[in-house]
mmCIF file of C-alpha atoms and ligand atoms in Angstrom:
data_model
loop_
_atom_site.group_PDB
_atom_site.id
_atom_site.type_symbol
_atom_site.label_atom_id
_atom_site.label_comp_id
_atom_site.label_asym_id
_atom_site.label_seq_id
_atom_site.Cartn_x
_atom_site.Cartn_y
_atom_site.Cartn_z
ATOM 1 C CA UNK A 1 118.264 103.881 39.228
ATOM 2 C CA UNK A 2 120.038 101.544 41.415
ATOM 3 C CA UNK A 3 120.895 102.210 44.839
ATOM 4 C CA UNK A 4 123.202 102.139 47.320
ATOM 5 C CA UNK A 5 122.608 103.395 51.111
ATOM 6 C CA UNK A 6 124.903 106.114 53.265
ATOM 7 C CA UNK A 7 124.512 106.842 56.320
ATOM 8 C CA UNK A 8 123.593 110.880 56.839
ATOM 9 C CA UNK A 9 123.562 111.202 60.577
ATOM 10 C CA UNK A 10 125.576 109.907 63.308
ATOM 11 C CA UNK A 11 124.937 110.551 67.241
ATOM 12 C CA UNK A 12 126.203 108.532 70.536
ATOM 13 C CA UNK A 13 125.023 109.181 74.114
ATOM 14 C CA UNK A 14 126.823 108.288 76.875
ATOM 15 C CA UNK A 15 125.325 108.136 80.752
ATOM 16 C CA UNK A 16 126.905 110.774 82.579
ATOM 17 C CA UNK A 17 128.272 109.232 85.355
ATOM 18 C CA UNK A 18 132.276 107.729 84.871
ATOM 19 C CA UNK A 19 133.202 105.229 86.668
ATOM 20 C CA UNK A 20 137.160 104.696 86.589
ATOM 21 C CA UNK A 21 139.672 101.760 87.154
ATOM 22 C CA UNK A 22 140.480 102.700 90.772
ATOM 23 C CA UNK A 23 136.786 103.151 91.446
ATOM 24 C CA UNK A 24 136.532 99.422 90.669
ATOM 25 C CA UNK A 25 139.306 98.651 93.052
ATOM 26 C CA UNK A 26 137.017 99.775 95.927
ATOM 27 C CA UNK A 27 134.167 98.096 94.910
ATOM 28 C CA UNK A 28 136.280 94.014 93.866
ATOM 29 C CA UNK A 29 139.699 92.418 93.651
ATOM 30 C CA UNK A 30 141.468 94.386 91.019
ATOM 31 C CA UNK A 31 143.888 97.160 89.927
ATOM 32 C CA UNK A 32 144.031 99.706 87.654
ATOM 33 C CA UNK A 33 147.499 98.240 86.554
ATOM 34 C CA UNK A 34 145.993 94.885 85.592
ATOM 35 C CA UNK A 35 142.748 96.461 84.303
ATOM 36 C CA UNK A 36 145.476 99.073 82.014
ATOM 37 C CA UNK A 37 147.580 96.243 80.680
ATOM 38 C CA UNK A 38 145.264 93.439 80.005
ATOM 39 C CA UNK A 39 142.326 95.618 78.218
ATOM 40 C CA UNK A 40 143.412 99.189 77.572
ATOM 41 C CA UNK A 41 140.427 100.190 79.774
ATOM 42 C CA UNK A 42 141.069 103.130 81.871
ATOM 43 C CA UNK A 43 137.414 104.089 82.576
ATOM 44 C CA UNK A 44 133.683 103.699 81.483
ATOM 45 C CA UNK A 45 130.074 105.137 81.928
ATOM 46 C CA UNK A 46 127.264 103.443 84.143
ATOM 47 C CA UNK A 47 123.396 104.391 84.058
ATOM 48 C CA UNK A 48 121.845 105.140 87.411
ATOM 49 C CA UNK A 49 119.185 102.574 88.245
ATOM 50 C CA UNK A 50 116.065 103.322 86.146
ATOM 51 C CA UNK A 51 117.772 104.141 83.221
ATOM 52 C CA UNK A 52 117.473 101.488 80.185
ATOM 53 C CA UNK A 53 119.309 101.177 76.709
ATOM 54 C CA UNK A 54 116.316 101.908 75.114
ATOM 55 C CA UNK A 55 116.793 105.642 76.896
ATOM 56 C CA UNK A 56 120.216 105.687 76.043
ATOM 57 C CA UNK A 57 119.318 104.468 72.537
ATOM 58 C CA UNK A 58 116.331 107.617 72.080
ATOM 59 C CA UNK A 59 118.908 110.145 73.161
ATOM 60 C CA UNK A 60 121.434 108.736 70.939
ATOM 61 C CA UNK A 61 118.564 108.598 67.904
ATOM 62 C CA UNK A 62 117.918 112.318 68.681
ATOM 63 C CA UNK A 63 121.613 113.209 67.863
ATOM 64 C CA UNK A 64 121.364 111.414 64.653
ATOM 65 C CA UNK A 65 118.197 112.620 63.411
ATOM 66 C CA UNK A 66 119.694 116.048 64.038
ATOM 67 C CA UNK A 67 123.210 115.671 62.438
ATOM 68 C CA UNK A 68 121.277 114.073 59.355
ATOM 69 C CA UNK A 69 118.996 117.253 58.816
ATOM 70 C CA UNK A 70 115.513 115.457 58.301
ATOM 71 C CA UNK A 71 112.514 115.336 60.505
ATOM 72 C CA UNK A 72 111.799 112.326 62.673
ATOM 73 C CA UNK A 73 108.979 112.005 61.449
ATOM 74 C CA UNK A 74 110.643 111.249 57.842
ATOM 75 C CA UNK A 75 112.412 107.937 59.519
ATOM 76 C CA UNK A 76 109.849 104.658 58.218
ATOM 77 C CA UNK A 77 111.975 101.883 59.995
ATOM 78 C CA UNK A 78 113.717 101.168 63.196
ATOM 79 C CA UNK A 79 116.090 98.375 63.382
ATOM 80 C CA UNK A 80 117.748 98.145 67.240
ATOM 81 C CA UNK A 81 121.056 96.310 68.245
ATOM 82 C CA UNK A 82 121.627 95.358 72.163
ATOM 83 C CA UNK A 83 122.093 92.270 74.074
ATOM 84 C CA UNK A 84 120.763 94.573 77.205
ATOM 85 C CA UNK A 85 116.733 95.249 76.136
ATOM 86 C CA UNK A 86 114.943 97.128 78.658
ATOM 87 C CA UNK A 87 112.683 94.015 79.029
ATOM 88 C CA UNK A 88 112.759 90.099 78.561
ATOM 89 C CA UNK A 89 110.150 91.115 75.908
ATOM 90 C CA UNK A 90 109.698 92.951 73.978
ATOM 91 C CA UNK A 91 112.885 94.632 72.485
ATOM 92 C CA UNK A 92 114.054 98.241 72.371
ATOM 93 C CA UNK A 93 112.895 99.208 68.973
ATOM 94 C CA UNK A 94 109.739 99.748 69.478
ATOM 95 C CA UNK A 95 110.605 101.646 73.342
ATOM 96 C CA UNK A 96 112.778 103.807 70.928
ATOM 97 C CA UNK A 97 109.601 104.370 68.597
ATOM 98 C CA UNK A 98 107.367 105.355 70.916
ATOM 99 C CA UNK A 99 110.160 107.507 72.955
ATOM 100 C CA UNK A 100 110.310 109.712 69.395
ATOM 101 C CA UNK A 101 106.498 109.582 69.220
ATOM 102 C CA UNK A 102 106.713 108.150 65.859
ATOM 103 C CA UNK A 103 103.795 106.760 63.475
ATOM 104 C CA UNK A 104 103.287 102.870 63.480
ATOM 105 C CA UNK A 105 106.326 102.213 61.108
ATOM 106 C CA UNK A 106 107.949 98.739 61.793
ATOM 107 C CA UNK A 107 110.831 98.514 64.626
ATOM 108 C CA UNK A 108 113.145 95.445 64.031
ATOM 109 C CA UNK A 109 115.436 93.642 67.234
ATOM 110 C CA UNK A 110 118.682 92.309 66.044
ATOM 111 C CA UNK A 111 120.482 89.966 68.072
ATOM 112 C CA UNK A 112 123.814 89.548 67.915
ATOM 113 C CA UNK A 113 125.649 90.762 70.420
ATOM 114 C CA UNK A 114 129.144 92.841 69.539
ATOM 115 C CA UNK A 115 128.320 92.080 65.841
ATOM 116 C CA UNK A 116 125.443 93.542 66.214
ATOM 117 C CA UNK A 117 125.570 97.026 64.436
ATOM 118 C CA UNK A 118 127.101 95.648 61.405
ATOM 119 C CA UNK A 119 124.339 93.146 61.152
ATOM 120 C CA UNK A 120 122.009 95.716 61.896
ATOM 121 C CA UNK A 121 123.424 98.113 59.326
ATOM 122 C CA UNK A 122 123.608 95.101 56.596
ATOM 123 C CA UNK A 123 119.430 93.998 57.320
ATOM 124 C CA UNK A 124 118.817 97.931 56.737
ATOM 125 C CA UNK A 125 121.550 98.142 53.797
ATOM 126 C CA UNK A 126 119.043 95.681 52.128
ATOM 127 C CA UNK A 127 116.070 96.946 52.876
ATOM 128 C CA UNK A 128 117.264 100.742 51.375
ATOM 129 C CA UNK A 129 119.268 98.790 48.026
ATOM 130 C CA UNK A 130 115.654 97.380 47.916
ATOM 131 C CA UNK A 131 113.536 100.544 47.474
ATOM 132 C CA UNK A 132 111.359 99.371 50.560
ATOM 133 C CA UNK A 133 112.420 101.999 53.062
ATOM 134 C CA UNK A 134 114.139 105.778 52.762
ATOM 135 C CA UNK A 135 115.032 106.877 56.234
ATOM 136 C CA UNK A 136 116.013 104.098 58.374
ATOM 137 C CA UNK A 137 117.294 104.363 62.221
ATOM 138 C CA UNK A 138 120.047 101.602 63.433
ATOM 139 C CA UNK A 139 120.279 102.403 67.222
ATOM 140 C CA UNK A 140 122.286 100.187 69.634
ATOM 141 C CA UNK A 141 122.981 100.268 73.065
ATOM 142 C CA UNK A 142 123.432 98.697 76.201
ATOM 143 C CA UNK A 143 122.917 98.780 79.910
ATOM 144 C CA UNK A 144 125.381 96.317 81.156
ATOM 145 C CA UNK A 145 126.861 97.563 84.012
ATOM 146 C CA UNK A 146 123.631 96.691 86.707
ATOM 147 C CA UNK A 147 124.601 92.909 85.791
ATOM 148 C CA UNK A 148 127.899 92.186 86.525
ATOM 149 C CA UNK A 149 129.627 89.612 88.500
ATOM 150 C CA UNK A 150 132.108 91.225 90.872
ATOM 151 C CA UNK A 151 133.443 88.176 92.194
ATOM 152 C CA UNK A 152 136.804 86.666 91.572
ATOM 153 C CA UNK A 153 135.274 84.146 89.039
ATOM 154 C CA UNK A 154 133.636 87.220 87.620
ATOM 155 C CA UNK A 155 135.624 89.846 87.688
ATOM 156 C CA UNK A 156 137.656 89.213 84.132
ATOM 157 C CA UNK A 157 134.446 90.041 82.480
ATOM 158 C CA UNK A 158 133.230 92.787 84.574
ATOM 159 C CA UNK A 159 135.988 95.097 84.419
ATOM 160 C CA UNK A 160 135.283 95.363 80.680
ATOM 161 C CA UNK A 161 131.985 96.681 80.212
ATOM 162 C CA UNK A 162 130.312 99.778 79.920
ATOM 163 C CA UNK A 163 126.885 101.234 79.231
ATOM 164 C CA UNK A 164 126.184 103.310 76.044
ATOM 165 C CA UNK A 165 124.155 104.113 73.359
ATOM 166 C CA UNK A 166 124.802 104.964 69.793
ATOM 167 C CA UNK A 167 122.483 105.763 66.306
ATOM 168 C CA UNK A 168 122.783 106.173 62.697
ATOM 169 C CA UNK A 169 120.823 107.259 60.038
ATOM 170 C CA UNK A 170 120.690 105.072 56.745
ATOM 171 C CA UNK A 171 119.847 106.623 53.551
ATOM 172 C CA UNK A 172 119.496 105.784 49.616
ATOM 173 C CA UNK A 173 122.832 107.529 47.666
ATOM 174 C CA UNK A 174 123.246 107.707 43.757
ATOM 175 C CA UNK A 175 125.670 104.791 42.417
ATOM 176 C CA UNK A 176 127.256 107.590 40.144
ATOM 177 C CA UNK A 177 128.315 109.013 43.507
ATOM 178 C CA UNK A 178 129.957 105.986 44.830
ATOM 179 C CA UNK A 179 129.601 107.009 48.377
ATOM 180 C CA UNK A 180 128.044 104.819 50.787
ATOM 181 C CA UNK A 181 128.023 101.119 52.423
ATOM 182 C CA UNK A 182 129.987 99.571 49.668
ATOM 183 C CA UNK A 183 129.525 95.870 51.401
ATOM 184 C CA UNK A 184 128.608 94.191 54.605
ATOM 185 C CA UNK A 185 129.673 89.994 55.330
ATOM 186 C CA UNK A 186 128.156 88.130 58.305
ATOM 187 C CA UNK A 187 129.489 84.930 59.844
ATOM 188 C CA UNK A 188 128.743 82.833 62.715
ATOM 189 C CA UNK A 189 129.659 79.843 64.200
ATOM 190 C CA UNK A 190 126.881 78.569 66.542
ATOM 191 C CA UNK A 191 128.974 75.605 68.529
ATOM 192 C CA UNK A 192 130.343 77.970 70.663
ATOM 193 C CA UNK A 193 127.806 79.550 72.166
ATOM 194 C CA UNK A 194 128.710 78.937 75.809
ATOM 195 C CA UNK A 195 132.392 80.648 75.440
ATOM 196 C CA UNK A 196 130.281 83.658 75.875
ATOM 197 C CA UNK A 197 126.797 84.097 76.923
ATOM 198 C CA UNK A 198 124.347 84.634 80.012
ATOM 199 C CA UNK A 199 122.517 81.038 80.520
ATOM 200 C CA UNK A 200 119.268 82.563 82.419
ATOM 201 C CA UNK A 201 116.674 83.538 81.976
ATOM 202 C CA UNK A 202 116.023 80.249 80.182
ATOM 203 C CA UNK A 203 112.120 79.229 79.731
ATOM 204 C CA UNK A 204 113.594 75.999 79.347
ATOM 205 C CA UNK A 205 113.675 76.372 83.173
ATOM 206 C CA UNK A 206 110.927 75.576 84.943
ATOM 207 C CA UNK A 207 110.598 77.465 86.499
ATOM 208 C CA UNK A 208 112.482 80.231 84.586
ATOM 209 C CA UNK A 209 113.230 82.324 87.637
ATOM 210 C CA UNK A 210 114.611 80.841 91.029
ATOM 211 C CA UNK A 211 117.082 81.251 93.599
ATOM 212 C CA UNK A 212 118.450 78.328 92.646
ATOM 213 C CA UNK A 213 119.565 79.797 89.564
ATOM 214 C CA UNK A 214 121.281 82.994 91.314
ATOM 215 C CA UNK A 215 123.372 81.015 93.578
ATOM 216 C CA UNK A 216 124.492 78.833 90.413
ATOM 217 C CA UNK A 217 125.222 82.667 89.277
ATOM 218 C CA UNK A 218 123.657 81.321 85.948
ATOM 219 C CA UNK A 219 121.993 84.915 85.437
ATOM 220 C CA UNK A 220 125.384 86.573 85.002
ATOM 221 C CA UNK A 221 127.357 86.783 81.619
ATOM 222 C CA UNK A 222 129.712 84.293 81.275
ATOM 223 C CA UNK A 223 133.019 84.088 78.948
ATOM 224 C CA UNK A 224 136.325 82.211 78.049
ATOM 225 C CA UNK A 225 138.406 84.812 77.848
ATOM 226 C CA UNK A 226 141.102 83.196 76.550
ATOM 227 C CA UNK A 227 138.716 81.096 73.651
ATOM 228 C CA UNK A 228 137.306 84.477 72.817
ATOM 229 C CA UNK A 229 140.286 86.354 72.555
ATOM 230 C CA UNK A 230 142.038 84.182 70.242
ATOM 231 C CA UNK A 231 138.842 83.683 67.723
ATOM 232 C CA UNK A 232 138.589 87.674 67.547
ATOM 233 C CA UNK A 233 141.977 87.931 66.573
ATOM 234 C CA UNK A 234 141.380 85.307 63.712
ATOM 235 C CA UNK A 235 138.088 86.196 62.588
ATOM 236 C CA UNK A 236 137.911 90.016 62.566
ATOM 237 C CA UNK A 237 140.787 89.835 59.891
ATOM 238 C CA UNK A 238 139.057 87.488 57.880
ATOM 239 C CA UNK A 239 136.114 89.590 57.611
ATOM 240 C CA UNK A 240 138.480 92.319 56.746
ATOM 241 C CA UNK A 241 139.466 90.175 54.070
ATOM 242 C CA UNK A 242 136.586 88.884 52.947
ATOM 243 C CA UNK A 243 135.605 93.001 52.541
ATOM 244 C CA UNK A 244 138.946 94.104 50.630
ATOM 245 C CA UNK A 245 138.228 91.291 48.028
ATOM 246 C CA UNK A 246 134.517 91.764 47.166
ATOM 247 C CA UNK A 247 135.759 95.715 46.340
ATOM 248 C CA UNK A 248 138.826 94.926 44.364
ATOM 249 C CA UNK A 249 140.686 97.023 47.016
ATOM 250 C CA UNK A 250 143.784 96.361 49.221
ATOM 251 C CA UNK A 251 144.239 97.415 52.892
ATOM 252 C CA UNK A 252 146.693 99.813 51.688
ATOM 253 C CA UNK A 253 143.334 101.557 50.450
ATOM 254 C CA UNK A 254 141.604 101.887 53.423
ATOM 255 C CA UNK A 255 141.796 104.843 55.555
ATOM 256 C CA UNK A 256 140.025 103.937 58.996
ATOM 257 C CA UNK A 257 139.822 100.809 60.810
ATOM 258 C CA UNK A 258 137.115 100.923 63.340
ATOM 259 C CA UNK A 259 137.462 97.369 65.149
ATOM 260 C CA UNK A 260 134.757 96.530 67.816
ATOM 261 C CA UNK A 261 135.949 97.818 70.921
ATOM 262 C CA UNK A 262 135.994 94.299 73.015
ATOM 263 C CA UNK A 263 140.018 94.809 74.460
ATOM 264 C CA UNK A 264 142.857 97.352 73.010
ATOM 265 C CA UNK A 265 144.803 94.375 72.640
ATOM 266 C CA UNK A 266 142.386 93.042 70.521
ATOM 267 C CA UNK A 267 141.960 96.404 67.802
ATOM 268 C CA UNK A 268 146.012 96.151 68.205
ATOM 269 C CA UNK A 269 146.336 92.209 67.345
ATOM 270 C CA UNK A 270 143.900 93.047 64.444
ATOM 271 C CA UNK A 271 145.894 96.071 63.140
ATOM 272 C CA UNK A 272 148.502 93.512 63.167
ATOM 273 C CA UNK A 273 147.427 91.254 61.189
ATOM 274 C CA UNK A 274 146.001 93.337 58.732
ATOM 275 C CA UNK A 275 149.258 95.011 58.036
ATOM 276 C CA UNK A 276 147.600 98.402 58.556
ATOM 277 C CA UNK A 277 149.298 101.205 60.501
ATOM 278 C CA UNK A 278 148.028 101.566 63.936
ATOM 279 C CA UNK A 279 147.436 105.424 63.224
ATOM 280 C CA UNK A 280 144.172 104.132 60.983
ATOM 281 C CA UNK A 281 143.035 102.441 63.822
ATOM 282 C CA UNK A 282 139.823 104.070 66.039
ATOM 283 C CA UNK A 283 140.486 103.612 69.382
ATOM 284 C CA UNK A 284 138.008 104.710 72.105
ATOM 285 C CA UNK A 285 138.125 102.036 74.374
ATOM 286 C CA UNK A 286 140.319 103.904 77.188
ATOM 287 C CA UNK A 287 137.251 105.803 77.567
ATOM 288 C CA UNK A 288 134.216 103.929 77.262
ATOM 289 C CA UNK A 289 135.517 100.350 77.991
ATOM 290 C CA UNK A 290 133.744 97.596 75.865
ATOM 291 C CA UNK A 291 130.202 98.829 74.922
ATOM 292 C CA UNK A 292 129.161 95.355 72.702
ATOM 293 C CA UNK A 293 126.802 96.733 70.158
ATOM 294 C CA UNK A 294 127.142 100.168 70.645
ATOM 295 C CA UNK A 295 130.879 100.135 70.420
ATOM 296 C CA UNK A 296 131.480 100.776 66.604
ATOM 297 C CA UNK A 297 129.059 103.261 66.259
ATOM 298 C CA UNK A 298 130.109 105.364 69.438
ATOM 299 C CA UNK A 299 133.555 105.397 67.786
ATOM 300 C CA UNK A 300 132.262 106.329 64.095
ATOM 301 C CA UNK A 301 130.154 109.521 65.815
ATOM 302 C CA UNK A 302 133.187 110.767 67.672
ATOM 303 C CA UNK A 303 135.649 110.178 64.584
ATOM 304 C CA UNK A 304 133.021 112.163 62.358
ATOM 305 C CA UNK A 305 131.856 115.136 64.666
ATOM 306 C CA UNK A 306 136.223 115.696 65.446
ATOM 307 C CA UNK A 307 136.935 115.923 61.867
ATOM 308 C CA UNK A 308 138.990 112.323 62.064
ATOM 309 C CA UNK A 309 136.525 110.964 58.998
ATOM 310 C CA UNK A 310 136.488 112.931 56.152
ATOM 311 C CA UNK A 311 134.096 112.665 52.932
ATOM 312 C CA UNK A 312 135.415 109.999 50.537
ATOM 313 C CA UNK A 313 137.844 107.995 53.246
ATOM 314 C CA UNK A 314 137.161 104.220 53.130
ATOM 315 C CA UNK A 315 136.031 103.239 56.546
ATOM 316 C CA UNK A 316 135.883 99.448 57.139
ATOM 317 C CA UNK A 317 134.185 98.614 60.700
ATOM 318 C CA UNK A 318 134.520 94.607 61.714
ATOM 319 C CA UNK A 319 133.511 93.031 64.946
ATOM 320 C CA UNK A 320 133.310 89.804 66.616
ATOM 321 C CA UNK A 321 131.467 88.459 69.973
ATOM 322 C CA UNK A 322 129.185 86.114 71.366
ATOM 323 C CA UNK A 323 127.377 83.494 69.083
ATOM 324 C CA UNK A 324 129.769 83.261 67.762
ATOM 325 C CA UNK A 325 129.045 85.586 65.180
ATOM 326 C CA UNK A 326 131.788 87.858 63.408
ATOM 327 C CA UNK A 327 131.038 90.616 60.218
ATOM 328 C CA UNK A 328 132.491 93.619 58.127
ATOM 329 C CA UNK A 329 131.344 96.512 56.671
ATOM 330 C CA UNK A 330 133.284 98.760 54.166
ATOM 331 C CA UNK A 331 132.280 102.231 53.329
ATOM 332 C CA UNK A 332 133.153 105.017 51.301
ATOM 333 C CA UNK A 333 132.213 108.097 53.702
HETATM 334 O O1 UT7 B 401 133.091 91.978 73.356
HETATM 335 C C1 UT7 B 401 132.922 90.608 73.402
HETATM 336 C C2 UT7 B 401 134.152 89.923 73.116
HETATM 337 N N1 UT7 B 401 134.986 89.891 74.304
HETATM 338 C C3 UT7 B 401 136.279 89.885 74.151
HETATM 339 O O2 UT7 B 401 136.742 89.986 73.047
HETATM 340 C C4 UT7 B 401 137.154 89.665 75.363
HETATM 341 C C5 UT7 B 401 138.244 88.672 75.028
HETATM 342 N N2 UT7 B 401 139.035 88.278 76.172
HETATM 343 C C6 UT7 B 401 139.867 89.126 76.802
HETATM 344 O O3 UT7 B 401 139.965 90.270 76.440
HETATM 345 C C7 UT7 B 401 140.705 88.596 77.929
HETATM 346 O O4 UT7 B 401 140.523 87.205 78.039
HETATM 347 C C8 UT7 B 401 140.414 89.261 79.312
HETATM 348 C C9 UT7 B 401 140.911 90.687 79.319
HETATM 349 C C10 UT7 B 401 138.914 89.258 79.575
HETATM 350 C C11 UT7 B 401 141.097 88.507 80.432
HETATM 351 O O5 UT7 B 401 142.477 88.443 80.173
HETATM 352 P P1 UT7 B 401 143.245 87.054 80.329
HETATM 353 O O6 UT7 B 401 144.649 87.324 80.026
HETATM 354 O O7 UT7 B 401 142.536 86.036 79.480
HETATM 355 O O8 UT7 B 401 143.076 86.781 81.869
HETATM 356 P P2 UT7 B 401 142.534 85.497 82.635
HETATM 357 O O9 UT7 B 401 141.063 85.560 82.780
HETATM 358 O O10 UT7 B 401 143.121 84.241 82.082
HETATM 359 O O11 UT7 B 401 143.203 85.717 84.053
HETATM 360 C C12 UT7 B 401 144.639 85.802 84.202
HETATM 361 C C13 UT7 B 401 144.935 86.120 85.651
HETATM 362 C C14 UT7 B 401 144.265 85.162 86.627
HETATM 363 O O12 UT7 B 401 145.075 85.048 87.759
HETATM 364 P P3 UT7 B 401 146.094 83.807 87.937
HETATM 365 O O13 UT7 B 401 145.255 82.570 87.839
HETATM 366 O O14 UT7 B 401 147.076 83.920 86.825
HETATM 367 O O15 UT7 B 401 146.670 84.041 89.291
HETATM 368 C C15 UT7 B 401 143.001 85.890 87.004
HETATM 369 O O16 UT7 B 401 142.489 85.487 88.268
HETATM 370 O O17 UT7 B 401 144.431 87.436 85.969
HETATM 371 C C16 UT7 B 401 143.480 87.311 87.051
HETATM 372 N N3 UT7 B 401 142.402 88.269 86.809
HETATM 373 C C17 UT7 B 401 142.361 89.499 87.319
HETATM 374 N N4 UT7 B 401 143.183 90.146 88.161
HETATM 375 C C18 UT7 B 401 142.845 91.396 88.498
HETATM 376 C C19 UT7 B 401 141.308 88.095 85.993
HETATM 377 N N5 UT7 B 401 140.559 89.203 86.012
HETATM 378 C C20 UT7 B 401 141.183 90.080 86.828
HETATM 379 C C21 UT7 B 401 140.881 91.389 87.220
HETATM 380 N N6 UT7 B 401 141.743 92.009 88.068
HETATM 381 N N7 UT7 B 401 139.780 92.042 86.802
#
């Protein structure tokens, strides 16, 4: 029988503690009015120190493994999204493994940044059309908010993000059914890696840590704005696109947008250009501010567990960030 994969389970955790526009105007040289009109952000969620995205990613798994209805010990792969690991090396996925005290199954760190729960949900899309695995866990998350330049030259970047951690289950489905991931498309575009990336730690340093590379503030994340901004409103269509016509379908089919949550401006732009009502656009941002990997799947877990997503909508998900590197995913839920 052939296969395609659904997801079963969805589950987000967010650290408690909210941390709103005006708080930020204490702390740097902002406002809630700029923060409001430029991003859409009115607050977000930091970790206390000690707290990593693999421990936002385990409570996040927990949900998931719950709202799916199997036993954790039924899950035979990990696959983990986050630009914010708990360590240099190695990555979350196997922190998450050992956090949910699982067997020695394999535990898979993906890379790529805001795009990385699509790709994450594509490698593990494969691996269940393939037969190889049955229960697999895509967790992202990120701790971003203990790295952040509040400095004027900084502060563009570090009113956007948040810390938060999201999971999935991924499952085989029956073809008859037709419900499930009915395609995922990756991109990137590798000459632009500076417009958005943290330089340090490098081992091409020597040595790889130094003061010399704080005050050159080359261990802080680092973007264009303006060069990223316009690219995500070019490429997340295209990957739209580049979903509607692999399934025959038309945007007029689709029922839910869920854009990565990088700036409302952004999701808006998109909506835009897709020529799809703004009403079938997800929009979460207000609250969480710009979680990178962890975005997209915060907002599919809230849109299921309110009732928002209903069984048979077509859900397409698209994101674009640092790399570059841009994707889509379109579902039947
Ligand atoms: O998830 C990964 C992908 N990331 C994105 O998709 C983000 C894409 N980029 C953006 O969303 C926008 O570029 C930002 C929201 C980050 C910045 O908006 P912008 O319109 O590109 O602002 P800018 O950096 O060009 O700054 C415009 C002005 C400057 O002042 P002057 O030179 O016009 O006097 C900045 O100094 O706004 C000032 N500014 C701020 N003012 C108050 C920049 N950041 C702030 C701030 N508070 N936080």
């Amino acid at each position: 029988m052939s296969l395609i994969s659904r997801i079963s389970g969805t589950g987000h955790f967010v650290p408690p503690h909210t941390v709103t526009n005006f708080d930020l105007e204490k702390e740097m040289d902002t406002t809630d009015e700029w923060i409001r009109k430029r991003t859409g952000i009115k607050e977000r969620h930091y970790v206390k120190p000690g707290t990593g995205s693999s421990d936002l990613g385990y409570q996040a798994s927990l949900k998931a493994i719950q709202d799916a209805g199997i036993n954790k010990n039924e899950i035979d792969f990990i696959i983990a999204a986050t630009l914010s690991p708990d360590h240099y090396f190695p990555g979350i996925g196997v922190l998450v493994q050992s956090k949910l005290g699982l067997e020695h199954i394999g535990a898979l760190d993906i890379r790529n940044q805001c795009s990385g729960f699509i790709y994450a949900l594509s490698a593990a899309d494969q691996f269940i059309k393939s037969g190889m695995y049955k229960k697999i866990l895509i967790v992202a998350a990120e701790v971003q908010s203990t790295n952040l330049d509040y400095s004027i030259e900084g502060r563009h970047l570090a009113v956007l993000f948040g810390d938060g951690g999201a999971a999935v289950i991924l499952e085989p489905a029956s073809k008859q059914e037709n419900r499930g991931i009915l395609s995922t498309h990756l991109f990137s575009d590798g000459r632009h890696v500076q417009k958005l990336w943290m330089d340090s730690p490098s081992p091409k340093d020597k040595p790889t840590f130094s003061y010399q590379i704080i005050d050159d503030k080359r261990c802080y994340p680092k973007m264009e704005g303006k060069h990223v901004f316009v690219n995500a409103v070019e490429k997340m269509p295209q990957a739209v696109w580049a979903a509607l016509e692999c399934n025959n379908m038309t945007i007029d089919d689709v029922d839910h947008l869920i854009p990565h949550q990088a700036n409302d401006r952004i999701s808006l732009m998109v909506a835009k250009k897709l020529g799809i009502p703004v009403p079938k656009v997800i929009r979460n941002i207000d609250r969480f501010g710009n979680t990178t990997a962890a975005s997209i799947p915060i907002a599919l877990d809230e849109s299921v567990r309110n009732g928002r997503i209903q069984k048979n909508d077509i859900v397409v998900l698209t994101a674009f960030g640092s790399g570059y590197t841009w994707a889509s995913a379109l579902m039947r839920w």
